[in-house]
PDB file of C-alpha atoms in Angstrom:
ATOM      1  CA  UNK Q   2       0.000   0.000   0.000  1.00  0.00           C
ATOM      2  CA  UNK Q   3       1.265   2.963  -1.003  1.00  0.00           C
ATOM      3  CA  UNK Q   4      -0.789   6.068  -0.007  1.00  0.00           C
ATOM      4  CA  UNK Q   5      -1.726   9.366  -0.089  1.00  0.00           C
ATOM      5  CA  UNK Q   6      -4.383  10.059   2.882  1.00  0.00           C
ATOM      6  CA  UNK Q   7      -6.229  13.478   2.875  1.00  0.00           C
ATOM      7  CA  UNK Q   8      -6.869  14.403   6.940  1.00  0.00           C
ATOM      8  CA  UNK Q   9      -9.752  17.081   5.647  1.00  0.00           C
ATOM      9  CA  UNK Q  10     -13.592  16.957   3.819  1.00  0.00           C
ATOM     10  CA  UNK Q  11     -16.065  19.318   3.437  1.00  0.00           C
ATOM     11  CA  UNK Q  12     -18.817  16.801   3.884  1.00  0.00           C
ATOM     12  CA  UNK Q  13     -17.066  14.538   6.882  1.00  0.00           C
ATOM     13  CA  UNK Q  14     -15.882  15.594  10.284  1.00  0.00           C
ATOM     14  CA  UNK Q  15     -12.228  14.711  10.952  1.00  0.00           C
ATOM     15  CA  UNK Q  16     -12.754  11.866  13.054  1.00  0.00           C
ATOM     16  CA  UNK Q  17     -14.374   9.700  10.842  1.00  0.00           C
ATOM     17  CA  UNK Q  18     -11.683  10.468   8.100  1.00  0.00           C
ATOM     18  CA  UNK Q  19      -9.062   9.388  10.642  1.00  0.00           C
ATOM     19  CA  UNK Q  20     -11.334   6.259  11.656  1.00  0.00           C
ATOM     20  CA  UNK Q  21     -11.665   5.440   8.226  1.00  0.00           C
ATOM     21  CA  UNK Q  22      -7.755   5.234   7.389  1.00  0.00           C
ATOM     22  CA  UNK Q  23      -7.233   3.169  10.537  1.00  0.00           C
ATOM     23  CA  UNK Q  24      -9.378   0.894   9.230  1.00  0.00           C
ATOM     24  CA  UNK Q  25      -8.153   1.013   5.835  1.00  0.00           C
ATOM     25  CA  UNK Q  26      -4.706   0.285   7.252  1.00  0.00           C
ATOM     26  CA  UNK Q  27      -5.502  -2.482   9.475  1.00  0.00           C
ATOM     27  CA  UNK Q  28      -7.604  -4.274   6.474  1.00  0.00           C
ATOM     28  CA  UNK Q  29      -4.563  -4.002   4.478  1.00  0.00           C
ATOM     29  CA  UNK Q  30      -2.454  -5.436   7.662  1.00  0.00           C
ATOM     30  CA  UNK Q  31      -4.790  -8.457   7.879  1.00  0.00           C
ATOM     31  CA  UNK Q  32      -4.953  -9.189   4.096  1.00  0.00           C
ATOM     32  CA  UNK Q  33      -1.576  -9.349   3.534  1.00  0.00           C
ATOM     33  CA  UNK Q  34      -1.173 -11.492   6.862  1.00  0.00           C
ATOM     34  CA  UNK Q  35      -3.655 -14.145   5.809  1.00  0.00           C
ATOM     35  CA  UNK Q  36      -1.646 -15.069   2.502  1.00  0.00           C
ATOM     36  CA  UNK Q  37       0.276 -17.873   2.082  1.00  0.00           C
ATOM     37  CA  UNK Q  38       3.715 -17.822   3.066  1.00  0.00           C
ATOM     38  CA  UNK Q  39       6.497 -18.367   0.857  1.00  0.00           C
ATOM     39  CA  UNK Q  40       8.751 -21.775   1.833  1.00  0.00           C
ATOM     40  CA  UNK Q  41      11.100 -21.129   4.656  1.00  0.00           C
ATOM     41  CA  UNK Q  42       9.344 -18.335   6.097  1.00  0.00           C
ATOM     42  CA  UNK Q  43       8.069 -17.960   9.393  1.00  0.00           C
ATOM     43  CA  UNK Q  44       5.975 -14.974   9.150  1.00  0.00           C
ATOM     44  CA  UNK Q  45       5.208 -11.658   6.829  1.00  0.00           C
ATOM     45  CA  UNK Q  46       6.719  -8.645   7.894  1.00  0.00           C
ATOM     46  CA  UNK Q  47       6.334  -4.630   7.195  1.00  0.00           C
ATOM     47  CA  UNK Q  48       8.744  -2.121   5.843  1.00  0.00           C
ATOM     48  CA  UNK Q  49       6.192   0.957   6.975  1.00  0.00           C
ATOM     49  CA  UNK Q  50       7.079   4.877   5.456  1.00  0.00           C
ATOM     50  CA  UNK Q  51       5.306   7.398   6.473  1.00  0.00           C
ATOM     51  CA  UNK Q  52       5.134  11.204   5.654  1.00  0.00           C
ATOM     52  CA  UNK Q  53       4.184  14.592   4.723  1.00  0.00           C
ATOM     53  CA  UNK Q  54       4.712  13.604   1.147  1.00  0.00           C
ATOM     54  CA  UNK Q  55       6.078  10.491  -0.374  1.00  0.00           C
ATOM     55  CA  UNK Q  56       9.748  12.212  -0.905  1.00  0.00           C
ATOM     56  CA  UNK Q  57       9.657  13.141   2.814  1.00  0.00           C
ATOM     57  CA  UNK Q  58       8.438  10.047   4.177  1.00  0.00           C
ATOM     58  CA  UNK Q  59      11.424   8.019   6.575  1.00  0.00           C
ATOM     59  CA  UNK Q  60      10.654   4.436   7.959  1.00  0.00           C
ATOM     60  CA  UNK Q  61       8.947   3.874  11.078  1.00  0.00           C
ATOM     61  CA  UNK Q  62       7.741   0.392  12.961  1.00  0.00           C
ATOM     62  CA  UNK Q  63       4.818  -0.922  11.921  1.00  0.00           C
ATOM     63  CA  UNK Q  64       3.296  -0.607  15.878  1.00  0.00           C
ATOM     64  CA  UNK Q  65       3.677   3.335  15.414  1.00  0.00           C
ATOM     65  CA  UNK Q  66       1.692   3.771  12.633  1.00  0.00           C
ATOM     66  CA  UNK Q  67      -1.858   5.331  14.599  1.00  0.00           C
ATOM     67  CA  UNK Q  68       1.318   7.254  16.908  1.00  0.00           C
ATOM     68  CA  UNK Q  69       1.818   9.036  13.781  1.00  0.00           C
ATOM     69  CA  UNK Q  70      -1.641   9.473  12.402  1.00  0.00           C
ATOM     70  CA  UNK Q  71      -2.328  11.286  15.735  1.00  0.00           C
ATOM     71  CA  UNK Q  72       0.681  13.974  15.284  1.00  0.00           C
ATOM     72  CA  UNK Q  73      -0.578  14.658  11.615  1.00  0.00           C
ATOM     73  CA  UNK Q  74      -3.917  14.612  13.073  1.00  0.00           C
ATOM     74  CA  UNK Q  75      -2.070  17.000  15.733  1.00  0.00           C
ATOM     75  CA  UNK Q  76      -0.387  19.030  13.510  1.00  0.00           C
ATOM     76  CA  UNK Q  77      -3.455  19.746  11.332  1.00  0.00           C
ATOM     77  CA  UNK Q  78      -1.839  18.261   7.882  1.00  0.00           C
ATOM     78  CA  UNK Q  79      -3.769  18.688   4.963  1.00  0.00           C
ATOM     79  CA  UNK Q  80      -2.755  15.103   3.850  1.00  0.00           C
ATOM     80  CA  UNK Q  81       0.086  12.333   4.233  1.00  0.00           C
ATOM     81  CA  UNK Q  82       1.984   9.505   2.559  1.00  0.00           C
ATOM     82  CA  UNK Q  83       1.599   6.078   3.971  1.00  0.00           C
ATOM     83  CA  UNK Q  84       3.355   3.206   2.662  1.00  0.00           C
ATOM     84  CA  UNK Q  85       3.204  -0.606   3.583  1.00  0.00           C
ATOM     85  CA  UNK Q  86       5.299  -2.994   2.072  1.00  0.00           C
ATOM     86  CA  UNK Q  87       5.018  -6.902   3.285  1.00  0.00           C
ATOM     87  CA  UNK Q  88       8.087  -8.888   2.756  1.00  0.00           C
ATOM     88  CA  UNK Q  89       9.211 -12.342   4.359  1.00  0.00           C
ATOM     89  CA  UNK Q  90      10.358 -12.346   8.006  1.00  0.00           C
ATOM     90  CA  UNK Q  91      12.409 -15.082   9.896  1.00  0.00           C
ATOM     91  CA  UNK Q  92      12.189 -15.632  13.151  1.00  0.00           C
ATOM     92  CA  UNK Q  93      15.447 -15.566  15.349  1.00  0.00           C
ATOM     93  CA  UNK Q  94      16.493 -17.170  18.196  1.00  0.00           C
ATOM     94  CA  UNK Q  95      16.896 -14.949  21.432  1.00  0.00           C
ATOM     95  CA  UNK Q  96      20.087 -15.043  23.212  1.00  0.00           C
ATOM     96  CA  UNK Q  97      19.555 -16.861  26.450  1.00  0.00           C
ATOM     97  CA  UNK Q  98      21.344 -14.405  29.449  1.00  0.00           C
ATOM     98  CA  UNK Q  99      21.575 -17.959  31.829  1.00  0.00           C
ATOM     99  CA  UNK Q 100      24.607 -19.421  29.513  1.00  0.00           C
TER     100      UNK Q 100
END
């Protein structure tokens, strides 16, 4: 998903715009979750951008994404770039501090 999200509407309050792109985001989340994994991969992960504009935008987790919707909801934006990429994750193993 790569996005441009407009924060304003002269026919729907703010809120509902920013409900709307949460929910847009976390139906993109689940899609791309419940497809089948590649061989030798544990589980899908997210390169997440986000931004004023696409140029602009610098990777951030994918667990801060509503952190950021909330500044650019914050910092009364007119719009901003979102982008989700899924790619293959593999699980490691954590050290164990008792050896």
């Amino acid at each position: 998903m790569k996005k441009t999200f407009k924060l304003s509407d002269p026919k729907i309050r703010q809120d509902r715009l920013v409900e709307a792109i949460r929910h847009d985001v976390k139906k993109y989340i689940k899609r791309e979750r419940n497809k089948k994994l590649p061989e030798g991969v544990d589980f899908w992960d997210f390169d997440c951008k986000f931004g004023q504009i696409a140029e602009e935008a610098k990777g951030i987790h994918l667990a801060e994404i509503n952190k950021y919707i909330d500044e650019a909801v914050a910092q009364q934006l007119e719009t901003f770039y979102l982008e989700i990429l899924a790619k293959p994750g593999h699980r490691m193993k954590k050290p164990n501090p008792n050896q």
